[in-house]
Amino acid sequence: MKIIYNKLLITVALLAVFTSCSKFDAINNNPDTSNTANPEWLATSILGSITVSDISSQKSFIQPFLLSKYMIWKEGGPESFQYNRFGRSNFNRMTPLRNIAPMIANATTEELKNSYTAFGHFARAWQFFQMTMQVGDIPYSEAIKGESEKNTKPKYDAQKDVFIGILNELDQADDLFKKGATFSGDFIYNGNTTKWRKLVNSFQLHVLISLSKKTGESGLDVVSRFQKIVAERPIMETYADNFAVTYLNAAGNCYPWSNTAVQVNPFVIYSALSTTFINPMKANGDRRLFYVAEPAPAKTTGGLAASNFDAYVGIEPSSKMADIVAAYNAGNFSDFNKRYVALFNAEPVGLLCAWDVKFILAEAAVRGWITGTPAQTYYAAGIQESMKFLANYTPATYNHGVTMDAAYINAYPATEGVALTGSSDNQIRQIITQKYLAGFLQNCDYNAWYENRRTGYPAFVLNSETNLNDPTSKFPLRWLYPSSELSYNTDNLTEAIKQQYNGNDNVNETMWLLK
């Protein structure tokens, strides 16, 4: 849980100070205290950096959902992500990876060493994946070697080679977790290696589906890797397997959007939900709408019940700020369901969830990567798992009198307008749309935006009058490289930009993954 991470992070930071060696330190070392960091503390620090730190809180929490057009923002001027303005990325994700080597080195048994090594491979794969998805080529093979090899200016690896490395590390992680033991320092799965195997293999499916344009590339073996995982390895099954952070009623440890007595959030008055998110649920009678949204004030004042789909109104996120403010002031908008604000533990926030895996399998079945189980079966399971999750975490006082019981959940995916139909492209559109709906206030690492970039679904409105990208006729495709790399790793970065983008580090350039 988050509070455990916060406390242990302080411990790790202090140990980093106390273990800085000098002759003075050696002379004055207390023989009765440890001068090495326990592997569980380091594991907690690493895990927190890719979960708690990524999820963040308050306004930072909802930034990815602005970019992915789930919502709009009415505070101040145009919000950059809502209107497609990108800046520079950073390589801060590399920093916690420096703790992997000492974590492994301090393991006390061979089985624990296997588990911590496996966890280290997963952490590397996760962080490097997030980095390459943002910019393209990145340092990988020579990264994190400043201390061990005095290499502070690592070369950049081609994005294809980075992906091959990520896939291989995930294979190693699964194999080592099989030979590992329950390990300490894990506040997500309590060191359960079976749960970790499910995550590692599910994440590899996530990585592989992101390579859907690269099935013909030698060395990647996208389809055969995917088939092998599905046939031979454990993967996420239910939302109990979600890679998710749960929350406590303590300052700094509450649900990221909550506004409670112990955790004040002054930003809750600026949000509203989008047409991109609300309209598909209204069109298909999706009762999840009542679990995630509030009715528009103007509609309930006008006599509509909170249980009426017509009481829910989205705002087009590409609209002019003046029009958004006018709609907001007139009460013609739906906000987040009040439970997200009122409850300290509204729901766990996942970085990768069981329903994501079901939708990945559905897409793979449509593409012909896997056979035997119909795409509709996986697709239905994804929708149902999302519904079960919301039904479990939404108290009856917050569902506006509309229930999602077992009968409804079981029947909904086969209803007209929801069941998969038509061409392969149309079925993929349906799958990605449902994946998008299930990802509301989950998947904080820009997953929905990456899916739109990869597939074009769900369709985002491009309004050249409000688009902050240059040119206004395009959506951006990537972030710019970090300014720190421009200053300290100039030659390698310059070569990487030359090889990929003809020397032009521009947000509109197309990385290898998308070609």
Short mmCIF file of C-alpha atoms in Angstrom, two decimals:
data_model
loop_
_atom_site.label_atom_id
_atom_site.label_comp_id
_atom_site.label_asym_id
_atom_site.label_seq_id
_atom_site.Cartn_x
_atom_site.Cartn_y
_atom_site.Cartn_z
CA MET A 1 0.00 0.00 0.00
CA LYS A 2 1.04 3.58 -0.61
CA ILE A 3 1.78 4.45 3.03
CA ILE A 4 4.22 1.53 3.27
CA TYR A 5 6.02 2.80 0.17
CA ASN A 6 6.27 6.34 1.56
CA LYS A 7 7.77 5.20 4.85
CA LEU A 8 10.26 2.81 3.29
CA LEU A 9 11.26 5.38 0.69
CA ILE A 10 12.43 7.63 3.51
CA THR A 11 14.41 4.72 4.96
CA VAL A 12 16.09 4.02 1.63
CA ALA A 13 16.97 7.68 1.19
CA LEU A 14 18.57 7.80 4.62
CA LEU A 15 20.51 4.64 3.95
CA ALA A 16 21.83 6.17 0.75
CA VAL A 17 23.26 8.98 2.86
CA PHE A 18 24.64 6.75 5.59
CA THR A 19 26.33 4.34 3.19
CA SER A 20 28.30 7.03 1.33
CA CYS A 21 31.82 5.88 2.03
CA SER A 22 34.80 7.90 3.15
CA LYS A 23 37.66 7.30 5.55
CA PHE A 24 35.75 9.26 8.17
CA ASP A 25 32.70 7.05 7.68
CA ALA A 26 34.80 3.89 7.95
CA ILE A 27 36.45 4.99 11.19
CA ASN A 28 33.18 6.11 12.73
CA ASN A 29 31.05 3.20 11.53
CA ASN A 30 28.86 1.66 14.23
CA PRO A 31 29.49 -2.11 14.12
CA ASP A 32 26.07 -2.75 15.69
CA THR A 33 24.09 -1.25 12.77
CA SER A 34 23.71 -2.29 9.15
CA ASN A 35 25.53 -0.23 6.53
CA THR A 36 23.86 -1.96 3.57
CA ALA A 37 20.33 -1.54 2.33
CA ASN A 38 18.15 -4.60 2.70
CA PRO A 39 16.82 -5.88 -0.64
CA GLU A 40 13.21 -5.48 0.49
CA TRP A 41 13.71 -1.75 1.09
CA LEU A 42 15.23 -1.32 -2.33
CA ALA A 43 12.44 -3.37 -3.91
CA THR A 44 9.86 -1.12 -2.28
CA SER A 45 11.63 1.98 -3.55
CA ILE A 46 11.83 0.63 -7.11
CA LEU A 47 8.23 -0.57 -7.10
CA GLY A 48 6.97 2.74 -5.74
CA SER A 49 8.78 4.64 -8.47
CA ILE A 50 6.81 2.82 -11.19
CA THR A 51 3.45 2.81 -9.40
CA VAL A 52 2.80 5.44 -6.74
CA SER A 53 5.07 8.03 -8.34
CA ASP A 54 3.56 7.53 -11.78
CA ILE A 55 -0.02 7.73 -10.55
CA SER A 56 0.68 10.92 -8.63
CA SER A 57 -2.23 12.92 -7.16
CA GLN A 58 -4.53 15.91 -7.61
CA LYS A 59 -4.08 17.72 -10.93
CA SER A 60 -1.07 15.64 -11.94
CA PHE A 61 -3.20 12.51 -11.59
CA ILE A 62 -5.63 13.56 -14.32
CA GLN A 63 -3.08 14.86 -16.86
CA PRO A 64 -2.96 11.58 -18.85
CA PHE A 65 -6.76 11.58 -19.01
CA LEU A 66 -6.76 15.09 -20.45
CA LEU A 67 -4.39 13.94 -23.18
CA SER A 68 -6.58 10.90 -23.87
CA LYS A 69 -9.75 13.04 -24.12
CA TYR A 70 -11.62 11.42 -21.23
CA MET A 71 -12.24 14.85 -19.76
CA ILE A 72 -11.86 18.61 -20.04
CA TRP A 73 -10.46 21.27 -17.74
CA LYS A 74 -11.94 24.71 -17.22
CA GLU A 75 -9.35 26.39 -14.99
CA GLY A 76 -7.36 29.27 -16.46
CA GLY A 77 -6.22 29.12 -20.08
CA PRO A 78 -6.14 26.15 -22.45
CA GLU A 79 -4.61 23.07 -20.83
CA SER A 80 -1.64 21.80 -22.86
CA PHE A 81 -2.52 18.11 -22.95
CA GLN A 82 -6.19 18.74 -23.65
CA TYR A 83 -5.17 20.77 -26.71
CA ASN A 84 -2.29 18.53 -27.84
CA ARG A 85 0.76 20.59 -26.92
CA PHE A 86 3.80 18.45 -26.11
CA GLY A 87 7.07 19.48 -24.55
CA ARG A 88 10.18 17.61 -23.48
CA SER A 89 10.31 14.21 -21.88
CA ASN A 90 12.83 13.22 -19.22
CA PHE A 91 14.84 10.12 -18.47
CA ASN A 92 14.12 10.12 -14.73
CA ARG A 93 12.80 6.58 -15.05
CA MET A 94 16.39 5.37 -15.19
CA THR A 95 17.25 6.67 -11.72
CA PRO A 96 15.53 3.99 -9.58
CA LEU A 97 17.03 1.24 -11.74
CA ARG A 98 20.40 1.93 -10.10
CA ASN A 99 19.02 0.14 -7.02
CA ILE A 100 18.54 -3.16 -8.86
CA ALA A 101 22.15 -4.38 -8.58
CA PRO A 102 22.47 -3.83 -4.79
CA MET A 103 18.97 -5.29 -4.28
CA ILE A 104 20.05 -8.51 -5.95
CA ALA A 105 23.46 -8.54 -4.29
CA ASN A 106 21.93 -8.41 -0.82
CA ALA A 107 19.51 -11.31 -1.34
CA THR A 108 20.17 -13.95 1.31
CA THR A 109 19.22 -17.16 -0.54
CA GLU A 110 19.40 -18.43 -4.11
CA GLU A 111 15.60 -18.50 -4.37
CA LEU A 112 15.32 -14.91 -3.16
CA LYS A 113 18.06 -13.89 -5.55
CA ASN A 114 15.98 -15.39 -8.37
CA SER A 115 12.92 -13.40 -7.30
CA TYR A 116 14.75 -10.10 -6.89
CA THR A 117 16.57 -10.61 -10.19
CA ALA A 118 13.24 -11.35 -11.88
CA PHE A 119 11.71 -8.25 -10.32
CA GLY A 120 14.71 -6.24 -11.53
CA HIS A 121 14.19 -7.46 -15.10
CA PHE A 122 10.52 -6.50 -14.91
CA ALA A 123 11.33 -3.03 -13.53
CA ARG A 124 13.84 -2.42 -16.31
CA ALA A 125 11.43 -3.64 -18.98
CA TRP A 126 8.63 -1.46 -17.61
CA GLN A 127 10.71 1.71 -17.38
CA PHE A 128 12.47 1.37 -20.72
CA PHE A 129 9.15 0.58 -22.42
CA GLN A 130 7.58 3.77 -21.07
CA MET A 131 10.60 5.80 -22.18
CA THR A 132 10.81 4.46 -25.72
CA MET A 133 7.06 4.86 -26.21
CA GLN A 134 7.48 8.58 -25.62
CA VAL A 135 10.49 9.45 -27.77
CA GLY A 136 11.74 6.52 -29.91
CA ASP A 137 15.40 5.44 -29.66
CA ILE A 138 16.80 5.59 -26.12
CA PRO A 139 19.92 4.52 -24.19
CA TYR A 140 19.39 0.88 -23.23
CA SER A 141 22.36 -1.47 -23.59
CA GLU A 142 24.77 1.05 -22.02
CA ALA A 143 22.28 2.66 -19.63
CA ILE A 144 22.68 2.55 -15.82
CA LYS A 145 26.43 1.96 -16.10
CA GLY A 146 27.71 5.23 -14.71
CA GLU A 147 28.89 3.62 -11.48
CA SER A 148 29.84 0.14 -12.69
CA GLU A 149 31.63 1.13 -15.92
CA LYS A 150 32.01 4.91 -15.53
CA ASN A 151 29.88 5.33 -18.65
CA THR A 152 27.96 8.56 -18.13
CA LYS A 153 27.27 9.10 -21.82
CA PRO A 154 25.52 5.96 -23.03
CA LYS A 155 24.86 5.37 -26.69
CA TYR A 156 21.29 5.29 -28.00
CA ASP A 157 19.90 1.95 -29.13
CA ALA A 158 17.54 1.65 -32.08
CA GLN A 159 13.94 1.30 -30.94
CA LYS A 160 13.71 -2.18 -32.44
CA ASP A 161 16.70 -3.31 -30.37
CA VAL A 162 15.17 -1.76 -27.26
CA PHE A 163 12.00 -3.77 -27.81
CA ILE A 164 13.96 -6.98 -28.34
CA GLY A 165 15.76 -6.30 -25.07
CA ILE A 166 12.49 -5.62 -23.24
CA LEU A 167 10.92 -8.84 -24.52
CA ASN A 168 13.98 -10.88 -23.56
CA GLU A 169 14.05 -9.38 -20.06
CA LEU A 170 10.40 -10.29 -19.56
CA ASP A 171 11.14 -13.87 -20.65
CA GLN A 172 13.97 -13.98 -18.11
CA ALA A 173 11.71 -12.55 -15.42
CA ASP A 174 9.10 -15.26 -15.93
CA ASP A 175 11.72 -18.01 -15.85
CA LEU A 176 13.35 -16.67 -12.68
CA PHE A 177 10.05 -16.13 -10.85
CA LYS A 178 9.30 -19.82 -11.51
CA LYS A 179 12.48 -20.66 -9.57
CA GLY A 180 12.04 -17.93 -6.97
CA ALA A 181 10.55 -17.61 -3.50
CA THR A 182 8.08 -15.22 -1.91
CA PHE A 183 9.97 -11.97 -1.40
CA SER A 184 9.57 -8.95 0.83
CA GLY A 185 9.23 -5.30 -0.14
CA ASP A 186 6.32 -5.81 -2.51
CA PHE A 187 3.24 -3.79 -1.50
CA ILE A 188 1.23 -4.87 -4.57
CA TYR A 189 1.28 -8.70 -4.53
CA ASN A 190 3.06 -9.34 -1.21
CA GLY A 191 5.88 -11.09 -3.01
CA ASN A 192 3.64 -13.80 -4.51
CA THR A 193 5.68 -15.12 -7.44
CA THR A 194 2.64 -16.60 -9.20
CA LYS A 195 1.00 -13.18 -9.23
CA TRP A 196 4.23 -11.68 -10.52
CA ARG A 197 4.43 -14.25 -13.31
CA LYS A 198 0.91 -13.26 -14.34
CA LEU A 199 1.94 -9.61 -14.43
CA VAL A 200 5.21 -10.21 -16.28
CA ASN A 201 3.51 -12.28 -18.98
CA SER A 202 0.51 -9.97 -19.26
CA PHE A 203 2.84 -7.02 -19.65
CA GLN A 204 4.69 -8.84 -22.42
CA LEU A 205 1.35 -9.29 -24.22
CA HIS A 206 0.83 -5.54 -23.80
CA VAL A 207 4.26 -4.86 -25.30
CA LEU A 208 3.63 -7.28 -28.18
CA ILE A 209 0.27 -5.79 -29.13
CA SER A 210 1.95 -2.39 -29.27
CA LEU A 211 4.12 -3.94 -32.00
CA SER A 212 1.11 -4.80 -34.18
CA LYS A 213 2.65 -2.93 -37.13
CA LYS A 214 5.88 -4.93 -36.82
CA THR A 215 4.81 -8.57 -37.14
CA GLY A 216 7.04 -9.01 -40.20
CA GLU A 217 10.21 -7.74 -38.51
CA SER A 218 12.92 -10.36 -38.00
CA GLY A 219 14.17 -10.87 -34.47
CA LEU A 220 10.99 -9.71 -32.77
CA ASP A 221 8.89 -12.84 -33.36
CA VAL A 222 5.81 -10.92 -32.31
CA VAL A 223 3.16 -13.51 -33.16
CA SER A 224 5.06 -16.62 -32.03
CA ARG A 225 6.00 -14.98 -28.72
CA PHE A 226 2.37 -14.00 -28.19
CA GLN A 227 1.16 -17.53 -28.94
CA LYS A 228 3.71 -19.10 -26.61
CA ILE A 229 2.67 -16.93 -23.67
CA VAL A 230 -1.04 -17.61 -24.18
CA ALA A 231 -0.47 -21.35 -24.54
CA GLU A 232 2.11 -21.95 -21.81
CA ARG A 233 2.25 -19.23 -19.18
CA PRO A 234 -0.01 -17.77 -16.48
CA ILE A 235 -1.57 -14.37 -17.25
CA MET A 236 -3.99 -12.05 -15.44
CA GLU A 237 -7.46 -13.52 -15.02
CA THR A 238 -9.53 -11.26 -12.76
CA TYR A 239 -9.25 -7.75 -11.33
CA ALA A 240 -7.72 -9.32 -8.23
CA ASP A 241 -4.62 -9.72 -10.41
CA ASN A 242 -4.47 -6.03 -11.37
CA PHE A 243 -1.12 -4.28 -11.04
CA ALA A 244 -2.74 -1.67 -8.82
CA VAL A 245 -2.18 0.60 -5.83
CA THR A 246 -4.74 0.64 -3.01
CA TYR A 247 -5.29 3.60 -0.70
CA LEU A 248 -5.63 4.41 3.01
CA ASN A 249 -7.28 7.10 5.09
CA ALA A 250 -4.09 9.02 5.79
CA ALA A 251 -2.66 12.26 4.47
CA GLY A 252 -0.78 11.64 1.24
CA ASN A 253 -2.13 8.10 1.01
CA CYS A 254 -5.74 8.66 -0.05
CA TYR A 255 -7.17 8.05 -3.50
CA PRO A 256 -5.44 10.56 -5.86
CA TRP A 257 -8.56 12.58 -6.70
CA SER A 258 -10.19 12.52 -3.26
CA ASN A 259 -10.99 15.66 -1.30
CA THR A 260 -11.38 14.57 2.31
CA ALA A 261 -10.68 15.87 5.78
CA VAL A 262 -7.19 14.37 5.71
CA GLN A 263 -6.34 15.13 2.07
CA VAL A 264 -7.63 18.36 0.56
CA ASN A 265 -7.83 18.58 -3.24
CA PRO A 266 -8.62 22.12 -4.44
CA PHE A 267 -8.80 21.06 -8.11
CA VAL A 268 -12.01 19.00 -8.02
CA ILE A 269 -14.09 22.00 -9.13
CA TYR A 270 -12.46 22.25 -12.57
CA SER A 271 -13.13 18.88 -14.20
CA ALA A 272 -15.85 17.60 -16.52
CA LEU A 273 -16.22 14.49 -18.67
CA SER A 274 -15.92 14.45 -22.43
CA THR A 275 -18.18 13.43 -25.28
CA THR A 276 -15.49 10.93 -26.30
CA PHE A 277 -16.01 9.08 -23.04
CA ILE A 278 -19.70 9.59 -22.28
CA ASN A 279 -21.33 9.23 -25.69
CA PRO A 280 -20.40 5.57 -26.35
CA MET A 281 -21.87 4.55 -23.00
CA LYS A 282 -25.07 6.48 -23.62
CA ALA A 283 -25.41 5.05 -27.14
CA ASN A 284 -25.18 1.45 -25.90
CA GLY A 285 -27.03 1.72 -22.59
CA ASP A 286 -23.86 1.01 -20.63
CA ARG A 287 -24.67 1.20 -16.92
CA ARG A 288 -21.06 1.87 -16.02
CA LEU A 289 -21.94 5.48 -16.81
CA PHE A 290 -23.85 5.77 -13.53
CA TYR A 291 -20.85 4.41 -11.59
CA VAL A 292 -18.27 6.80 -13.02
CA ALA A 293 -20.19 10.03 -13.68
CA GLU A 294 -22.61 12.55 -12.23
CA PRO A 295 -25.69 13.80 -14.09
CA ALA A 296 -25.53 17.30 -15.58
CA PRO A 297 -26.96 19.85 -13.11
CA ALA A 298 -29.04 21.49 -15.83
CA LYS A 299 -30.63 18.15 -16.70
CA THR A 300 -31.62 17.17 -13.18
CA THR A 301 -32.86 20.71 -12.49
CA GLY A 302 -34.92 20.34 -15.64
CA GLY A 303 -36.60 17.23 -14.28
CA LEU A 304 -34.57 14.29 -15.52
CA ALA A 305 -33.76 11.58 -13.00
CA ALA A 306 -30.15 10.75 -12.21
CA SER A 307 -30.93 7.23 -13.47
CA ASN A 308 -31.75 8.54 -16.96
CA PHE A 309 -29.02 8.23 -19.58
CA ASP A 310 -30.17 11.53 -21.09
CA ALA A 311 -29.20 13.30 -17.86
CA TYR A 312 -25.52 12.82 -18.70
CA VAL A 313 -23.77 15.33 -20.93
CA GLY A 314 -20.21 15.37 -22.19
CA ILE A 315 -18.20 18.34 -23.45
CA GLU A 316 -16.15 18.06 -26.64
CA PRO A 317 -12.52 18.43 -25.46
CA SER A 318 -11.40 20.27 -28.61
CA SER A 319 -13.99 23.04 -28.07
CA LYS A 320 -12.87 26.60 -27.45
CA MET A 321 -12.29 27.48 -23.82
CA ALA A 322 -15.04 30.13 -23.97
CA ASP A 323 -17.55 27.49 -25.08
CA ILE A 324 -16.40 25.06 -22.40
CA VAL A 325 -16.75 27.67 -19.67
CA ALA A 326 -20.19 28.63 -20.98
CA ALA A 327 -21.36 25.01 -20.93
CA TYR A 328 -19.92 24.57 -17.47
CA ASN A 329 -21.56 27.72 -16.12
CA ALA A 330 -24.89 26.64 -17.60
CA GLY A 331 -24.67 23.25 -15.88
CA ASN A 332 -24.51 21.35 -19.16
CA PHE A 333 -21.76 18.97 -18.16
CA SER A 334 -21.22 15.74 -16.24
CA ASP A 335 -18.44 15.52 -13.70
CA PHE A 336 -16.67 12.57 -12.10
CA ASN A 337 -18.87 10.43 -9.87
CA LYS A 338 -18.83 11.89 -6.36
CA ARG A 339 -17.25 8.77 -4.90
CA TYR A 340 -13.93 9.72 -6.53
CA VAL A 341 -13.95 12.91 -4.47
CA ALA A 342 -15.66 11.81 -1.26
CA LEU A 343 -13.97 8.46 -0.60
CA PHE A 344 -10.38 8.04 0.53
CA ASN A 345 -10.36 4.58 -1.09
CA ALA A 346 -12.63 5.11 -4.12
CA GLU A 347 -10.93 2.26 -5.98
CA PRO A 348 -7.44 0.84 -6.55
CA VAL A 349 -5.63 2.48 -9.45
CA GLY A 350 -4.09 0.02 -11.87
CA LEU A 351 -1.17 0.46 -14.23
CA LEU A 352 -2.09 -2.76 -16.06
CA CYS A 353 -5.41 -4.50 -15.46
CA ALA A 354 -7.03 -7.86 -16.16
CA TRP A 355 -9.55 -6.29 -18.54
CA ASP A 356 -6.66 -4.84 -20.58
CA VAL A 357 -5.36 -8.36 -21.05
CA LYS A 358 -8.79 -9.64 -22.15
CA PHE A 359 -9.03 -6.89 -24.76
CA ILE A 360 -5.47 -7.59 -25.93
CA LEU A 361 -6.43 -11.24 -26.43
CA ALA A 362 -9.58 -10.20 -28.30
CA GLU A 363 -7.56 -8.00 -30.65
CA ALA A 364 -5.02 -10.77 -31.20
CA ALA A 365 -7.84 -13.18 -32.08
CA VAL A 366 -9.27 -10.72 -34.61
CA ARG A 367 -5.82 -10.30 -36.14
CA GLY A 368 -5.43 -14.08 -36.38
CA TRP A 369 -2.49 -14.28 -33.98
CA ILE A 370 -4.31 -16.82 -31.78
CA THR A 371 -7.08 -19.30 -32.57
CA GLY A 372 -9.43 -21.63 -30.72
CA THR A 373 -11.26 -19.07 -28.58
CA PRO A 374 -13.49 -16.56 -30.39
CA ALA A 375 -12.57 -12.88 -30.11
CA GLN A 376 -16.07 -12.23 -28.74
CA THR A 377 -15.33 -14.45 -25.74
CA TYR A 378 -12.25 -12.46 -24.75
CA TYR A 379 -13.98 -9.18 -25.56
CA ALA A 380 -16.98 -10.05 -23.40
CA ALA A 381 -14.71 -11.06 -20.54
CA GLY A 382 -12.95 -7.68 -20.71
CA ILE A 383 -16.21 -5.75 -20.47
CA GLN A 384 -17.49 -8.00 -17.70
CA GLU A 385 -14.31 -7.71 -15.64
CA SER A 386 -14.51 -3.91 -15.85
CA MET A 387 -18.15 -4.00 -14.76
CA LYS A 388 -17.44 -6.37 -11.86
CA PHE A 389 -14.65 -4.07 -10.68
CA LEU A 390 -16.90 -1.00 -10.68
CA ALA A 391 -19.78 -2.89 -9.06
CA ASN A 392 -17.45 -4.03 -6.28
CA TYR A 393 -15.93 -0.61 -5.56
CA THR A 394 -18.99 1.62 -5.94
CA PRO A 395 -21.22 1.83 -2.85
CA ALA A 396 -24.95 1.81 -3.63
CA THR A 397 -25.23 5.45 -2.57
CA TYR A 398 -23.10 6.42 -5.58
CA ASN A 399 -24.67 4.43 -8.45
CA HIS A 400 -27.69 6.72 -8.90
CA GLY A 401 -30.11 3.88 -8.25
CA VAL A 402 -28.88 1.80 -11.20
CA THR A 403 -27.40 -1.62 -10.47
CA MET A 404 -25.11 -3.86 -12.45
CA ASP A 405 -26.09 -7.30 -11.20
CA ALA A 406 -24.75 -10.60 -12.51
CA ALA A 407 -27.57 -11.01 -15.01
CA TYR A 408 -26.90 -7.61 -16.56
CA ILE A 409 -23.11 -8.09 -16.61
CA ASN A 410 -23.39 -11.50 -18.22
CA ALA A 411 -25.83 -10.34 -20.91
CA TYR A 412 -24.47 -6.92 -21.85
CA PRO A 413 -21.50 -7.85 -24.10
CA ALA A 414 -23.79 -9.79 -26.46
CA THR A 415 -26.33 -6.98 -26.92
CA GLU A 416 -26.88 -5.30 -30.26
CA GLY A 417 -24.42 -2.51 -30.87
CA VAL A 418 -21.94 -3.97 -28.39
CA ALA A 419 -21.25 -7.48 -29.70
CA LEU A 420 -18.40 -7.71 -32.19
CA THR A 421 -19.56 -7.48 -35.76
CA GLY A 422 -18.47 -6.57 -39.26
CA SER A 423 -14.96 -6.29 -40.69
CA SER A 424 -11.78 -6.92 -38.74
CA ASP A 425 -11.15 -3.18 -38.58
CA ASN A 426 -14.61 -2.54 -37.16
CA GLN A 427 -14.11 -5.23 -34.54
CA ILE A 428 -10.77 -3.72 -33.54
CA ARG A 429 -12.54 -0.35 -33.29
CA GLN A 430 -15.09 -1.91 -30.93
CA ILE A 431 -12.39 -3.61 -28.86
CA ILE A 432 -10.25 -0.50 -28.47
CA THR A 433 -13.35 1.58 -27.63
CA GLN A 434 -14.30 -0.81 -24.84
CA LYS A 435 -10.70 -0.90 -23.65
CA TYR A 436 -10.82 2.89 -23.54
CA LEU A 437 -14.04 2.94 -21.49
CA ALA A 438 -12.65 0.41 -19.02
CA GLY A 439 -9.47 2.49 -18.63
CA PHE A 440 -11.14 5.52 -17.08
CA LEU A 441 -8.93 6.80 -14.25
CA GLN A 442 -6.76 3.69 -14.68
CA ASN A 443 -3.65 3.13 -16.82
CA CYS A 444 -1.91 6.39 -15.94
CA ASP A 445 1.05 5.84 -18.29
CA TYR A 446 -0.75 7.32 -21.32
CA ASN A 447 -2.04 3.90 -22.42
CA ALA A 448 -5.22 5.22 -24.03
CA TRP A 449 -3.32 7.88 -25.98
CA TYR A 450 -0.84 5.28 -27.21
CA GLU A 451 -3.74 3.10 -28.35
CA ASN A 452 -5.24 6.00 -30.29
CA ARG A 453 -1.83 6.71 -31.82
CA ARG A 454 -1.48 3.04 -32.84
CA THR A 455 -5.02 2.27 -34.05
CA GLY A 456 -6.82 5.59 -34.51
CA TYR A 457 -9.45 4.51 -31.95
CA PRO A 458 -11.38 5.91 -30.32
CA ALA A 459 -11.39 8.79 -32.78
CA PHE A 460 -10.33 12.13 -31.32
CA VAL A 461 -11.66 15.35 -32.85
CA LEU A 462 -9.00 17.50 -34.50
CA ASN A 463 -10.01 21.15 -34.28
CA SER A 464 -7.47 23.35 -36.04
CA GLU A 465 -8.90 26.41 -34.27
CA THR A 466 -7.91 25.13 -30.84
CA ASN A 467 -5.14 22.62 -31.54
CA LEU A 468 -1.90 23.84 -29.93
CA ASN A 469 0.28 21.55 -32.01
CA ASP A 470 2.30 23.02 -34.88
CA PRO A 471 0.96 22.47 -37.48
CA THR A 472 -2.61 22.68 -36.23
CA SER A 473 -3.70 20.17 -38.87
CA LYS A 474 -1.96 17.28 -37.05
CA PHE A 475 -1.94 15.54 -33.70
CA PRO A 476 1.57 15.24 -32.23
CA LEU A 477 3.16 11.78 -32.24
CA ARG A 478 5.89 11.98 -29.61
CA TRP A 479 7.62 14.01 -26.94
CA LEU A 480 10.90 15.82 -27.48
CA TYR A 481 14.12 14.45 -26.02
CA PRO A 482 15.16 15.68 -22.54
CA SER A 483 17.05 18.94 -22.28
CA SER A 484 19.54 17.20 -19.97
CA GLU A 485 20.55 14.91 -22.82
CA LEU A 486 21.11 17.95 -25.02
CA SER A 487 23.52 19.27 -22.41
CA TYR A 488 25.35 16.15 -21.20
CA ASN A 489 25.03 13.48 -23.89
CA THR A 490 25.02 15.71 -26.94
CA ASP A 491 26.90 13.56 -29.46
CA ASN A 492 24.90 10.40 -28.84
CA LEU A 493 21.59 12.23 -28.85
CA THR A 494 22.48 14.13 -32.03
CA GLU A 495 23.29 10.85 -33.77
CA ALA A 496 20.03 9.26 -32.59
CA ILE A 497 17.98 12.19 -33.90
CA LYS A 498 19.86 12.03 -37.19
CA GLN A 499 19.26 8.30 -37.60
CA GLN A 500 15.55 8.46 -36.78
CA TYR A 501 14.26 11.86 -37.75
CA ASN A 502 16.77 13.30 -40.23
CA GLY A 503 18.16 15.51 -37.49
CA ASN A 504 14.80 17.02 -36.57
CA ASP A 505 13.69 16.47 -32.95
CA ASN A 506 10.07 17.35 -33.63
CA VAL A 507 6.84 16.17 -31.99
CA ASN A 508 5.38 15.34 -35.42
CA GLU A 509 8.14 12.93 -36.46
CA THR A 510 7.19 9.25 -36.82
CA MET A 511 9.15 6.78 -34.69
CA TRP A 512 10.04 3.28 -35.94
CA LEU A 513 7.22 1.70 -33.90
CA LEU A 514 4.56 3.55 -35.91
CA LYS A 515 5.93 3.01 -39.41
#
